[in-house]
Short mmCIF file of C-alpha atoms (C1' of nucleotides) in Angstrom, two decimals:
data_model
loop_
_atom_site.label_atom_id
_atom_site.label_comp_id
_atom_site.label_asym_id
_atom_site.label_seq_id
_atom_site.Cartn_x
_atom_site.Cartn_y
_atom_site.Cartn_z
CA UNK A 1 5.91 -7.34 40.39
CA UNK A 2 7.99 -4.57 42.16
CA UNK A 3 11.41 -3.70 41.06
CA UNK A 4 14.60 -2.69 42.90
CA UNK A 5 14.58 0.13 43.67
CA UNK A 6 18.28 1.37 42.18
CA UNK A 7 16.68 0.16 39.04
CA UNK A 8 14.36 3.29 38.40
CA UNK A 9 16.86 5.43 38.41
CA UNK A 10 16.82 7.31 35.47
CA UNK A 11 20.03 7.25 34.20
CA UNK A 12 20.03 3.39 34.07
CA UNK A 13 17.00 3.17 33.49
CA UNK A 14 14.46 5.34 31.57
CA UNK A 15 11.24 3.43 32.57
CA UNK A 16 9.19 5.12 35.58
CA UNK A 17 7.24 2.32 36.75
CA UNK A 18 5.70 4.46 39.12
CA UNK A 19 4.21 8.29 38.08
CA UNK A 20 1.54 5.79 36.18
CA UNK A 21 2.76 6.94 32.34
CA UNK A 22 1.82 4.52 30.85
CA UNK A 23 5.43 2.17 29.79
CA UNK A 24 4.55 2.59 25.59
CA UNK A 25 4.66 6.43 26.30
CA UNK A 26 7.35 6.76 27.99
CA UNK A 27 9.08 5.09 25.41
CA UNK A 28 7.69 6.47 22.39
CA UNK A 29 8.18 9.84 23.51
CA UNK A 30 11.89 8.39 24.59
CA UNK A 31 12.76 7.25 20.71
CA UNK A 32 10.75 10.70 20.19
CA UNK A 33 13.04 12.86 21.07
CA UNK A 34 16.49 10.98 20.40
CA UNK A 35 14.97 11.38 16.75
CA UNK A 36 14.00 14.74 17.20
CA UNK A 37 17.31 15.57 19.16
CA UNK A 38 19.12 14.42 15.73
CA UNK A 39 21.54 10.98 17.85
CA UNK A 40 18.87 8.67 15.63
CA UNK A 41 18.66 9.76 12.25
CA UNK A 42 16.97 10.06 9.36
CA UNK A 43 17.12 6.87 7.53
CA UNK A 44 19.37 5.15 9.74
CA UNK A 45 18.26 2.63 11.82
CA UNK A 46 17.11 1.88 14.60
CA UNK A 47 18.36 -0.75 17.92
CA UNK A 48 16.11 -4.05 17.25
CA UNK A 49 12.99 -5.20 19.48
CA UNK A 50 15.51 -7.39 21.90
CA UNK A 51 17.85 -4.82 22.69
CA UNK A 52 15.25 -1.77 23.17
CA UNK A 53 13.45 -3.85 25.14
CA UNK A 54 16.39 -4.11 27.35
CA UNK A 55 18.02 -1.23 27.13
CA UNK A 56 14.86 0.11 29.44
CA UNK A 57 13.99 -3.08 31.40
CA UNK A 58 10.27 -4.06 29.51
CA UNK A 59 8.45 -6.75 27.63
CA UNK A 60 8.76 -6.63 24.17
CA UNK A 61 5.41 -6.50 23.73
CA UNK A 62 5.79 -3.19 25.12
CA UNK A 63 8.29 -1.59 22.40
CA UNK A 64 6.45 -2.55 19.71
CA UNK A 65 3.53 -0.48 21.50
CA UNK A 66 5.65 1.95 21.03
CA UNK A 67 6.76 1.56 18.35
CA UNK A 68 3.49 0.87 16.79
CA UNK A 69 2.94 4.61 17.84
CA UNK A 70 5.22 5.62 15.88
CA UNK A 71 5.18 3.89 12.72
CA UNK A 72 1.73 5.49 13.36
CA UNK A 73 2.51 9.06 13.21
CA UNK A 74 4.66 8.42 10.00
CA UNK A 75 8.38 9.46 12.61
CA UNK A 76 9.53 5.27 11.75
CA UNK A 77 9.09 2.83 9.66
CA UNK A 78 8.71 -0.64 10.34
CA UNK A 79 10.56 -3.78 7.74
CA UNK A 80 9.69 -7.03 8.61
CA UNK A 81 12.91 -9.12 8.50
CA UNK A 82 15.13 -6.06 8.73
CA UNK A 83 14.96 -3.80 11.59
CA UNK A 84 13.28 -0.69 12.18
CA UNK A 85 14.59 2.83 10.44
CA UNK A 86 14.16 7.18 11.43
CA UNK A 87 11.54 7.54 8.14
CA UNK A 88 13.06 9.21 5.82
CA UNK A 89 11.84 12.84 4.04
CA UNK A 90 8.88 11.89 1.39
CA UNK A 91 9.44 12.34 -1.80
CA UNK A 92 6.26 14.39 -3.48
CA UNK A 93 6.27 13.54 -6.91
CA UNK A 94 3.41 16.91 -7.77
CA UNK A 95 2.12 15.70 -11.35
CA UNK A 96 2.12 18.79 -13.69
CA UNK A 97 1.54 19.09 -17.01
CA UNK A 98 6.31 19.33 -17.53
CA UNK A 99 7.49 17.75 -14.75
CA UNK A 100 10.97 16.41 -15.78
CA UNK A 101 12.35 14.27 -13.77
CA UNK A 102 16.00 16.45 -13.05
CA UNK A 103 13.69 19.20 -11.98
CA UNK A 104 12.37 17.26 -9.47
CA UNK A 105 14.74 15.85 -7.31
CA UNK A 106 16.13 19.42 -7.64
CA UNK A 107 13.58 21.21 -6.26
CA UNK A 108 13.50 18.87 -3.22
CA UNK A 109 16.80 20.11 -3.02
CA UNK A 110 18.41 17.21 -4.53
CA UNK A 111 21.33 15.39 -6.78
CA UNK A 112 19.82 13.70 -9.97
CA UNK A 113 20.96 10.78 -11.53
CA UNK A 114 20.40 7.71 -13.10
CA UNK A 115 21.65 4.60 -13.77
CA UNK A 116 20.65 3.23 -18.33
CA UNK A 117 19.36 0.25 -17.73
CA UNK A 118 18.33 -1.14 -21.11
CA UNK A 119 17.86 1.09 -24.48
CA UNK A 120 17.31 -0.33 -27.15
CA UNK A 121 14.63 -1.02 -30.74
CA UNK A 122 12.01 -3.47 -30.23
CA UNK A 123 8.80 -4.24 -31.14
CA UNK A 124 5.62 -3.29 -29.57
CA UNK A 125 3.32 -4.83 -27.73
CA UNK A 126 -0.41 -4.09 -28.06
CA UNK A 127 -0.65 -2.02 -25.52
CA UNK A 128 1.81 0.33 -25.79
CA UNK A 129 1.30 0.34 -29.13
CA UNK A 130 -2.64 0.96 -27.67
CA UNK A 131 -1.17 3.71 -26.01
CA UNK A 132 1.76 5.32 -29.35
CA UNK A 133 -1.54 5.56 -32.00
CA UNK A 134 0.84 2.90 -33.54
CA UNK A 135 0.40 -0.21 -35.28
CA UNK A 136 1.12 -3.60 -32.87
CA UNK A 137 4.94 -4.82 -33.83
CA UNK A 138 5.46 -1.23 -35.14
CA UNK A 139 9.35 -0.57 -33.48
CA UNK A 140 9.51 1.85 -30.89
CA UNK A 141 12.70 3.15 -28.79
CA UNK A 142 12.46 1.11 -24.97
CA UNK A 143 14.47 3.53 -22.54
CA UNK A 144 14.70 2.04 -19.10
CA UNK A 145 16.20 4.02 -16.21
CA UNK A 146 16.26 4.13 -12.51
CA UNK A 147 16.36 7.71 -11.18
CA UNK A 148 17.81 8.33 -8.32
CA UNK A 149 17.83 11.63 -5.56
CA UNK A 150 21.29 11.78 -3.74
CA UNK A 151 22.23 7.98 -5.08
CA UNK A 152 18.83 6.83 -3.41
CA UNK A 153 17.01 4.71 -6.28
CA UNK A 154 13.89 6.61 -6.58
CA UNK A 155 12.08 5.66 -9.27
CA UNK A 156 12.32 2.94 -13.14
CA UNK A 157 10.81 4.21 -15.36
CA UNK A 158 10.56 2.52 -19.01
CA UNK A 159 9.86 5.30 -21.36
CA UNK A 160 9.16 4.28 -25.54
CA UNK A 161 8.98 6.58 -28.29
CA UNK A 162 7.99 5.85 -31.81
CA UNK A 163 11.14 4.46 -33.23
CA UNK A 164 9.09 5.99 -36.86
CA UNK A 165 7.91 8.53 -35.77
CA UNK A 166 10.19 10.46 -34.42
CA UNK A 167 14.10 8.71 -36.34
CA UNK A 168 17.79 9.14 -34.85
CA UNK A 169 16.23 8.92 -31.20
CA UNK A 170 18.02 5.72 -30.23
CA UNK A 171 21.43 7.46 -31.54
CA UNK A 172 20.27 10.32 -29.67
CA UNK A 173 19.51 8.39 -26.79
CA UNK A 174 23.44 6.62 -26.13
CA UNK A 175 24.42 9.73 -26.95
CA UNK A 176 22.65 11.42 -24.06
CA UNK A 177 21.13 9.91 -21.49
CA UNK A 178 18.59 12.55 -20.96
CA UNK A 179 15.15 12.37 -22.75
CA UNK A 180 14.89 15.75 -23.17
CA UNK A 181 17.98 16.58 -24.49
CA UNK A 182 17.78 13.97 -27.31
CA UNK A 183 14.50 14.30 -28.26
CA UNK A 184 14.94 18.23 -28.81
CA UNK A 185 18.05 16.49 -31.73
CA UNK A 186 14.99 14.95 -33.13
CA UNK A 187 12.98 18.01 -33.65
CA UNK A 188 11.08 17.74 -30.35
CA UNK A 189 11.05 21.10 -28.83
CA UNK A 190 8.37 20.48 -26.46
CA UNK A 191 6.57 18.04 -25.00
CA UNK A 192 3.67 18.11 -22.15
CA UNK A 193 1.62 15.17 -20.53
CA UNK A 194 -1.74 14.88 -21.41
CA UNK A 195 -2.86 12.11 -19.42
CA UNK A 196 -1.37 10.63 -15.82
CA UNK A 197 -3.43 6.95 -14.70
CA UNK A 198 -1.85 5.88 -10.77
CA UNK A 199 -2.71 2.15 -9.92
CA UNK A 200 -0.22 0.02 -7.09
CA UNK A 201 1.08 -3.55 -7.71
CA UNK A 202 3.76 -5.63 -5.63
CA UNK A 203 7.30 -4.95 -7.39
CA UNK A 204 8.91 -7.74 -8.22
CA UNK A 205 11.75 -9.03 -7.24
CA UNK A 206 14.00 -7.22 -9.58
CA UNK A 207 12.93 -3.94 -9.00
CA UNK A 208 12.52 -4.50 -4.90
CA UNK A 209 16.24 -5.09 -5.00
CA UNK A 210 16.96 -2.34 -7.82
CA UNK A 211 14.75 0.84 -6.04
CA UNK A 212 16.09 -0.64 -2.59
CA UNK A 213 12.98 -1.17 -0.68
CA UNK A 214 11.29 -4.27 0.73
CA UNK A 215 9.36 -6.81 -1.77
CA UNK A 216 6.25 -6.02 1.47
CA UNK A 217 5.28 -2.58 0.14
CA UNK A 218 3.58 -1.73 -2.81
CA UNK A 219 4.82 0.96 -5.87
CA UNK A 220 2.65 3.33 -7.18
CA UNK A 221 2.77 2.79 -10.58
CA UNK A 222 2.14 6.09 -13.28
CA UNK A 223 1.58 5.11 -17.09
CA UNK A 224 1.23 8.71 -19.04
CA UNK A 225 0.92 10.21 -22.49
CA UNK A 226 3.19 12.46 -23.66
CA UNK A 227 2.24 14.57 -26.48
CA UNK A 228 4.41 17.67 -28.41
CA UNK A 229 3.27 20.67 -29.62
CA UNK A 230 0.83 19.38 -32.60
CA UNK A 231 -0.53 16.52 -29.89
CA UNK A 232 2.01 13.93 -32.08
CA UNK A 233 2.08 11.14 -29.30
CA UNK A 234 5.91 11.16 -29.01
CA UNK A 235 5.77 9.34 -25.55
CA UNK A 236 4.68 6.49 -23.71
CA UNK A 237 5.70 6.26 -20.31
CA UNK A 238 5.68 3.82 -17.09
CA UNK A 239 6.86 4.20 -14.01
CA UNK A 240 7.25 2.75 -10.63
CA UNK A 241 7.82 4.28 -7.17
CA UNK A 242 8.87 2.79 -4.40
CA UNK A 243 6.38 4.09 -1.34
CA UNK A 244 5.63 5.53 1.23
CA UNK A 245 9.48 6.85 0.22
CA UNK A 246 7.83 8.93 -2.47
CA UNK A 247 4.68 9.45 -2.98
CA UNK A 248 2.25 11.37 -6.09
CA UNK A 249 0.73 14.98 -5.19
CA UNK A 250 -2.07 16.29 -8.04
CA UNK A 251 -2.39 19.97 -7.66
CA UNK A 252 -6.19 21.12 -9.80
CA UNK B 1 3.00 -38.87 -23.85
CA UNK B 2 0.84 -39.55 -26.60
CA UNK B 3 -2.52 -39.54 -25.94
CA UNK B 4 -5.31 -42.19 -28.61
CA UNK B 5 -6.57 -40.73 -31.96
CA UNK B 6 -9.71 -40.40 -30.72
CA UNK B 7 -9.29 -38.19 -27.89
CA UNK B 8 -7.54 -35.58 -30.10
CA UNK B 9 -11.32 -35.16 -32.14
CA UNK B 10 -11.68 -30.73 -31.55
CA UNK B 11 -15.30 -31.00 -30.06
CA UNK B 12 -14.06 -33.67 -27.55
CA UNK B 13 -10.94 -32.44 -27.01
CA UNK B 14 -9.87 -29.35 -27.67
CA UNK B 15 -5.87 -29.22 -28.20
CA UNK B 16 -4.06 -29.99 -31.00
CA UNK B 17 -1.06 -31.92 -30.33
CA UNK B 18 0.24 -32.12 -34.08
CA UNK B 19 -0.42 -29.19 -35.44
CA UNK B 20 2.39 -28.02 -34.19
CA UNK B 21 1.04 -24.69 -32.19
CA UNK B 22 2.19 -25.76 -28.49
CA UNK B 23 -0.56 -26.36 -26.18
CA UNK B 24 -0.85 -23.31 -23.93
CA UNK B 25 -1.37 -20.76 -26.74
CA UNK B 26 -4.27 -23.44 -27.68
CA UNK B 27 -5.71 -22.92 -24.26
CA UNK B 28 -4.87 -19.51 -23.48
CA UNK B 29 -6.97 -18.45 -26.98
CA UNK B 30 -9.57 -21.03 -26.63
CA UNK B 31 -9.45 -19.00 -23.18
CA UNK B 32 -9.78 -15.88 -24.47
CA UNK B 33 -12.57 -16.92 -26.36
CA UNK B 34 -14.55 -17.47 -23.92
CA UNK B 35 -13.51 -14.50 -22.36
CA UNK B 36 -15.16 -12.65 -25.90
CA UNK B 37 -18.14 -14.08 -26.68
CA UNK B 38 -19.50 -13.50 -22.87
CA UNK B 39 -18.95 -17.36 -22.16
CA UNK B 40 -17.15 -16.56 -19.61
CA UNK B 41 -17.89 -12.69 -17.61
CA UNK B 42 -16.54 -9.61 -16.19
CA UNK B 43 -15.83 -10.68 -12.46
CA UNK B 44 -16.67 -14.49 -13.15
CA UNK B 45 -14.32 -17.26 -11.90
CA UNK B 46 -12.88 -19.75 -14.36
CA UNK B 47 -12.80 -23.01 -13.61
CA UNK B 48 -9.79 -24.37 -11.05
CA UNK B 49 -6.12 -25.09 -12.73
CA UNK B 50 -6.97 -28.91 -12.21
CA UNK B 51 -10.13 -28.56 -13.52
CA UNK B 52 -9.60 -26.80 -16.95
CA UNK B 53 -5.70 -29.44 -17.72
CA UNK B 54 -8.96 -32.13 -17.26
CA UNK B 55 -11.24 -30.67 -19.30
CA UNK B 56 -8.23 -29.75 -22.15
CA UNK B 57 -6.58 -33.45 -20.63
CA UNK B 58 -3.21 -31.90 -20.55
CA UNK B 59 -0.51 -30.75 -17.41
CA UNK B 60 -1.83 -28.50 -14.65
CA UNK B 61 1.53 -26.80 -15.76
CA UNK B 62 0.82 -26.16 -19.35
CA UNK B 63 -2.03 -24.74 -17.43
CA UNK B 64 -0.73 -22.32 -16.17
CA UNK B 65 1.35 -21.26 -18.57
CA UNK B 66 -1.50 -20.19 -20.08
CA UNK B 67 -3.16 -18.46 -17.55
CA UNK B 68 0.22 -16.37 -17.05
CA UNK B 69 0.24 -14.94 -20.64
CA UNK B 70 -3.66 -14.26 -19.94
CA UNK B 71 -2.79 -12.72 -17.02
CA UNK B 72 -0.10 -10.21 -17.96
CA UNK B 73 -2.32 -9.31 -21.12
CA UNK B 74 -4.02 -7.90 -18.04
CA UNK B 75 -7.20 -10.37 -18.97
CA UNK B 76 -7.47 -12.82 -15.89
CA UNK B 77 -6.27 -11.77 -12.32
CA UNK B 78 -4.69 -14.81 -10.63
CA UNK B 79 -5.22 -14.82 -6.88
CA UNK B 80 -3.26 -16.85 -4.79
CA UNK B 81 -5.70 -19.36 -2.70
CA UNK B 82 -8.60 -18.08 -4.27
CA UNK B 83 -8.60 -19.00 -8.27
CA UNK B 84 -9.01 -17.05 -11.72
CA UNK B 85 -10.78 -14.13 -12.49
CA UNK B 86 -11.98 -12.09 -15.85
CA UNK B 87 -10.77 -9.11 -14.82
CA UNK B 88 -13.09 -6.45 -14.58
CA UNK B 89 -13.82 -3.54 -15.91
CA UNK B 90 -11.09 -0.18 -14.45
CA UNK B 91 -12.71 1.82 -12.51
CA UNK B 92 -11.16 5.12 -12.75
CA UNK B 93 -11.33 8.06 -10.01
CA UNK B 94 -9.95 10.69 -12.38
CA UNK B 95 -9.51 13.20 -9.84
CA UNK B 96 -10.75 16.98 -10.96
CA UNK B 97 -11.46 19.62 -8.34
CA UNK B 98 -15.15 18.68 -7.93
CA UNK B 99 -15.37 15.16 -7.63
CA UNK B 100 -18.31 14.11 -5.93
CA UNK B 101 -18.48 9.95 -5.24
CA UNK B 102 -22.45 9.55 -6.91
CA UNK B 103 -21.20 11.26 -10.35
CA UNK B 104 -18.07 9.74 -10.18
CA UNK B 105 -19.52 5.52 -10.24
CA UNK B 106 -23.14 7.31 -12.24
CA UNK B 107 -19.85 8.27 -14.68
CA UNK B 108 -19.43 3.99 -14.68
CA UNK B 109 -22.94 3.22 -15.59
CA UNK B 110 -22.77 2.59 -12.17
CA UNK B 111 -25.00 2.55 -9.19
CA UNK B 112 -23.29 4.13 -6.35
CA UNK B 113 -24.15 3.33 -2.55
CA UNK B 114 -22.49 3.85 1.07
CA UNK B 115 -22.62 2.13 3.39
CA UNK B 116 -21.85 4.62 6.28
CA UNK B 117 -19.70 2.37 9.29
CA UNK B 118 -18.79 5.40 11.12
CA UNK B 119 -20.58 8.65 12.27
CA UNK B 120 -19.13 10.17 15.86
CA UNK B 121 -17.30 12.88 17.10
CA UNK B 122 -13.72 12.82 17.86
CA UNK B 123 -10.69 14.82 19.29
CA UNK B 124 -8.37 15.37 16.80
CA UNK B 125 -5.08 13.51 16.64
CA UNK B 126 -2.48 15.94 15.00
CA UNK B 127 -2.21 14.36 11.40
CA UNK B 128 -5.89 15.16 11.25
CA UNK B 129 -5.75 18.39 12.96
CA UNK B 130 -2.80 19.20 10.97
CA UNK B 131 -4.83 19.17 8.39
CA UNK B 132 -7.92 21.30 8.83
CA UNK B 133 -5.39 23.71 10.43
CA UNK B 134 -7.18 22.90 13.49
CA UNK B 135 -6.47 22.93 18.10
CA UNK B 136 -4.73 19.31 18.48
CA UNK B 137 -7.47 17.35 20.89
CA UNK B 138 -9.40 19.88 19.75
CA UNK B 139 -13.72 18.28 17.96
CA UNK B 140 -13.74 16.44 14.74
CA UNK B 141 -16.69 14.67 12.84
CA UNK B 142 -15.11 11.02 11.49
CA UNK B 143 -17.36 10.40 8.64
CA UNK B 144 -16.49 6.67 7.46
CA UNK B 145 -17.95 5.22 4.69
CA UNK B 146 -17.43 2.28 1.72
CA UNK B 147 -18.53 2.64 -1.06
CA UNK B 148 -20.34 1.37 -3.51
CA UNK B 149 -20.83 0.58 -7.20
CA UNK B 150 -23.49 -1.94 -8.68
CA UNK B 151 -22.52 -3.31 -4.58
CA UNK B 152 -19.21 -4.03 -5.28
CA UNK B 153 -16.52 -2.26 -2.48
CA UNK B 154 -15.00 0.31 -4.62
CA UNK B 155 -13.76 2.35 -1.42
CA UNK B 156 -13.09 3.41 1.70
CA UNK B 157 -13.12 6.66 2.66
CA UNK B 158 -12.85 8.80 6.15
CA UNK B 159 -13.56 12.28 6.56
CA UNK B 160 -12.86 14.39 8.52
CA UNK B 161 -14.56 18.03 9.76
CA UNK B 162 -13.95 20.22 12.15
CA UNK B 163 -16.92 20.03 13.97
CA UNK B 164 -16.43 23.84 16.03
CA UNK B 165 -16.53 25.20 12.24
CA UNK B 166 -19.37 22.83 10.99
CA UNK B 167 -22.33 22.96 14.15
CA UNK B 168 -24.47 20.91 13.20
CA UNK B 169 -22.54 18.95 10.88
CA UNK B 170 -22.75 15.95 13.19
CA UNK B 171 -26.69 16.01 13.03
CA UNK B 172 -26.79 16.41 9.72
CA UNK B 173 -24.81 13.53 8.69
CA UNK B 174 -27.07 11.40 10.38
CA UNK B 175 -30.24 12.65 8.84
CA UNK B 176 -27.60 11.81 5.36
CA UNK B 177 -25.74 9.60 4.38
CA UNK B 178 -24.62 11.98 1.68
CA UNK B 179 -22.08 14.54 2.27
CA UNK B 180 -22.76 17.57 -0.09
CA UNK B 181 -26.22 17.86 1.16
CA UNK B 182 -25.30 17.77 4.66
CA UNK B 183 -22.65 20.57 3.90
CA UNK B 184 -25.46 22.70 2.34
CA UNK B 185 -27.86 21.89 5.43
CA UNK B 186 -24.35 24.54 7.88
CA UNK B 187 -24.14 26.28 5.17
CA UNK B 188 -21.36 24.70 2.71
CA UNK B 189 -23.18 25.05 -0.42
CA UNK B 190 -19.70 24.59 -2.14
CA UNK B 191 -16.63 22.90 -1.74
CA UNK B 192 -13.10 21.68 -3.81
CA UNK B 193 -10.33 19.82 -3.30
CA UNK B 194 -7.13 21.92 -2.90
CA UNK B 195 -4.14 19.12 -3.11
CA UNK B 196 -4.02 14.99 -3.66
CA UNK B 197 -2.18 12.98 -2.38
CA UNK B 198 -1.41 9.60 -3.19
CA UNK B 199 0.76 6.57 -1.85
CA UNK B 200 0.15 2.51 -1.50
CA UNK B 201 0.37 -0.06 1.16
CA UNK B 202 -1.05 -3.16 2.06
CA UNK B 203 -4.34 -3.20 3.10
CA UNK B 204 -5.32 -4.01 7.21
CA UNK B 205 -7.33 -7.40 7.48
CA UNK B 206 -10.36 -5.82 7.46
CA UNK B 207 -10.04 -3.06 4.58
CA UNK B 208 -9.33 -6.03 2.35
CA UNK B 209 -11.90 -8.09 3.94
CA UNK B 210 -14.49 -4.90 3.02
CA UNK B 211 -13.05 -4.39 -0.17
CA UNK B 212 -13.28 -7.58 -0.68
CA UNK B 213 -10.34 -7.62 -1.80
CA UNK B 214 -6.46 -10.18 -1.53
CA UNK B 215 -4.21 -8.95 1.32
CA UNK B 216 -2.23 -9.80 -0.96
CA UNK B 217 -2.63 -6.39 -3.36
CA UNK B 218 -2.50 -3.02 -2.40
CA UNK B 219 -4.99 0.43 -2.04
CA UNK B 220 -4.63 2.99 -3.05
CA UNK B 221 -4.49 5.98 -0.59
CA UNK B 222 -6.01 8.92 -1.47
CA UNK B 223 -5.18 11.68 0.96
CA UNK B 224 -6.93 15.05 0.11
CA UNK B 225 -7.85 18.42 2.31
CA UNK B 226 -11.48 20.57 0.90
CA UNK B 227 -12.26 24.38 0.80
CA UNK B 228 -15.10 26.66 0.79
CA UNK B 229 -15.05 29.20 -1.27
CA UNK B 230 -13.95 31.67 0.88
CA UNK B 231 -10.92 29.43 1.24
CA UNK B 232 -11.63 27.40 4.25
CA UNK B 233 -10.29 24.04 5.25
CA UNK B 234 -13.41 21.87 5.65
CA UNK B 235 -12.84 18.43 5.10
CA UNK B 236 -9.90 16.43 5.41
CA UNK B 237 -10.26 12.64 3.54
CA UNK B 238 -8.89 9.83 3.66
CA UNK B 239 -9.43 7.29 0.35
CA UNK B 240 -8.61 3.91 -0.05
CA UNK B 241 -9.35 1.97 -3.41
CA UNK B 242 -8.78 -1.80 -4.49
CA UNK B 243 -5.62 -2.47 -6.71
CA UNK B 244 -6.47 -2.91 -9.74
CA UNK B 245 -10.25 -2.63 -9.69
CA UNK B 246 -9.77 1.18 -9.30
CA UNK B 247 -7.23 3.19 -11.31
CA UNK B 248 -6.43 7.18 -10.37
CA UNK B 249 -7.00 9.38 -13.78
CA UNK B 250 -5.33 12.98 -13.18
CA UNK B 251 -5.89 14.68 -16.54
CA UNK B 252 -4.35 18.33 -16.33
"C1'" DA C 1 19.65 -23.42 -4.54
"C1'" DT C 2 20.03 -24.32 0.56
"C1'" DG C 3 20.23 -23.95 5.58
"C1'" DC C 4 21.24 -20.93 9.24
"C1'" DA C 5 20.92 -17.04 11.62
"C1'" DT C 6 18.72 -12.50 12.23
"C1'" DT C 7 14.53 -9.52 12.89
"C1'" DT C 8 9.65 -8.39 12.89
"C1'" DG C 9 4.29 -10.47 12.87
"C1'" DT C 10 1.45 -13.20 15.37
"C1'" DT C 11 -1.40 -15.53 18.52
"C1'" DC C 12 -2.01 -17.72 22.54
"C1'" DG C 13 -2.50 -17.45 27.76
"C1'" DT C 14 -1.32 -14.59 32.50
"C1'" DA C 15 -1.40 -11.66 35.50
"C1'" DT C 16 -2.31 -6.82 37.52
"C1'" DG C 17 -4.00 -1.84 37.87
"C1'" DT C 18 -7.97 1.15 36.98
"C1'" DA C 19 -12.30 2.66 35.53
"C1'" DT C 20 -17.39 1.78 36.09
"C1'" DG C 21 -21.96 0.69 37.68
"C1'" DG D 1 -17.85 -4.99 48.53
"C1'" DC D 2 -18.14 -7.13 44.32
"C1'" DA D 3 -18.81 -7.54 39.59
"C1'" DT D 4 -17.39 -6.27 34.91
"C1'" DA D 5 -14.60 -4.78 31.41
"C1'" DC D 6 -10.86 -2.34 29.76
"C1'" DA D 7 -6.32 -1.01 29.10
"C1'" DT D 8 -1.06 -2.44 30.18
"C1'" DA D 9 2.51 -5.92 30.69
"C1'" DC D 10 4.62 -9.80 30.82
"C1'" DG D 11 6.03 -14.98 29.08
"C1'" DA D 12 6.59 -18.40 25.43
"C1'" DA D 13 6.14 -19.41 21.28
"C1'" DC D 14 5.86 -20.24 16.20
"C1'" DA D 15 5.18 -17.75 11.08
"C1'" DA D 16 7.57 -15.62 7.67
"C1'" DA D 17 11.13 -11.91 5.79
"C1'" DT D 18 15.76 -10.72 5.39
"C1'" DG D 19 20.35 -11.19 4.82
"C1'" DC D 20 24.57 -14.35 4.17
"C1'" DA D 21 27.31 -17.28 3.68
#
DNA sequence: ATGCATTTGTTCGTATGTATG
DNA sequence: GCATACATACGAACAAATGCA
């Protein structure tokens, strides 16, 4: 099964079938080099497996073995039906008593922005009512917002506020998209999180599209209750974060 | 589509097609009652949709509408290809500086146990080496353990210890499955977690089988570093927890 | 909604080189 | 030398997810 010598010329074909180094290792380290050198950029797309196998003159399985290795080490991200991509920086979401969206994003030297998807009053279902400590069916202000870092979606959050306790909040939120500012308008100067619960599930098609993530990867879901200085519950928030772009970090 | 009158007799067929209440609501509330009364037990299996539709004398779609409602409210869990199950108690995994497996399970009034899947020395790969602060390739003790609560799997954890720093640990772990005890043998009386990182991914087939969960639901993955009293890193642990059976809770 | 092209994922089977006893 | 086991590599076919017209 030996190939003609000229194909072993490194300039035309980078794989060396004689020196005892396995082909997939050669390919993996070559790709790793391209990523390290910046020839392949974070978030950028790698050639398809078919292209790589043609380029290196090996079987597709061999390329896949190399990609598997790079994927395991977190350098690339493989998505069925789409392709392989150079891994982006992971955005650590550090859970602290006073985490605010904009500060979180700025800490990673990215520009925060947001898109309000919904803002209206709704009756509380049982889950929301329990969390807020209000009667089921009583009015709550719902704010659904897509959070972006440098225009890449990183969170989809549903905020629930007790409307009767915070009169004028809906109007305040219509005036400003910043929750902290709107709360200040209705007299809440400070608030902090009481407890954060984390779970994971598959995204709905809408969520996957909004967060620009494949439907095959789970979202992290946080639920948390925010209280004001007196300990009164003022918010129940449910956040969705795309994996593995976002990770949640607890530092006690 | 009307059925003969006698079938409307509540004792033989619980659905009432005359009083204006939609069939799926009647079925949902009937099932909800069976769950509340304990006739259907947490984790137990509901009859198949076909059985339910025969039992209630309605179309399978109507049963599905009822199950959808119960699923949305979290009372039952529908798994494609397996069936519908009464939701079990969620096991909150509270992240604290000194969380120990057995204490976590006992706090939920369940009996902790574990199965050691692997216990041996391996060379550190880069990720583990970075976390432990040792050279890549240096020896680490690997302990992989399936954690059970009342004989139901709730965690799959890979513990990595620096072998050179903790001489005799492998032998100590062979003698006792309890990590805290084994560490005490090699001179570590106390340890605590420095940071916990949470993400989520789909389980491997093996993980799904071990954790007795469907392959369509994600696992929560935690990574954490434990240090002794001096701040020396003594453990890097990776834990997998099945959703939605286990949730992670952080209380600042 | 439907079909089609693209791309990755999975599973067969086959062959080869290397290390082991 | 021989049998065995294992990792590597290749080939073909099909399944599944995605994106697009």
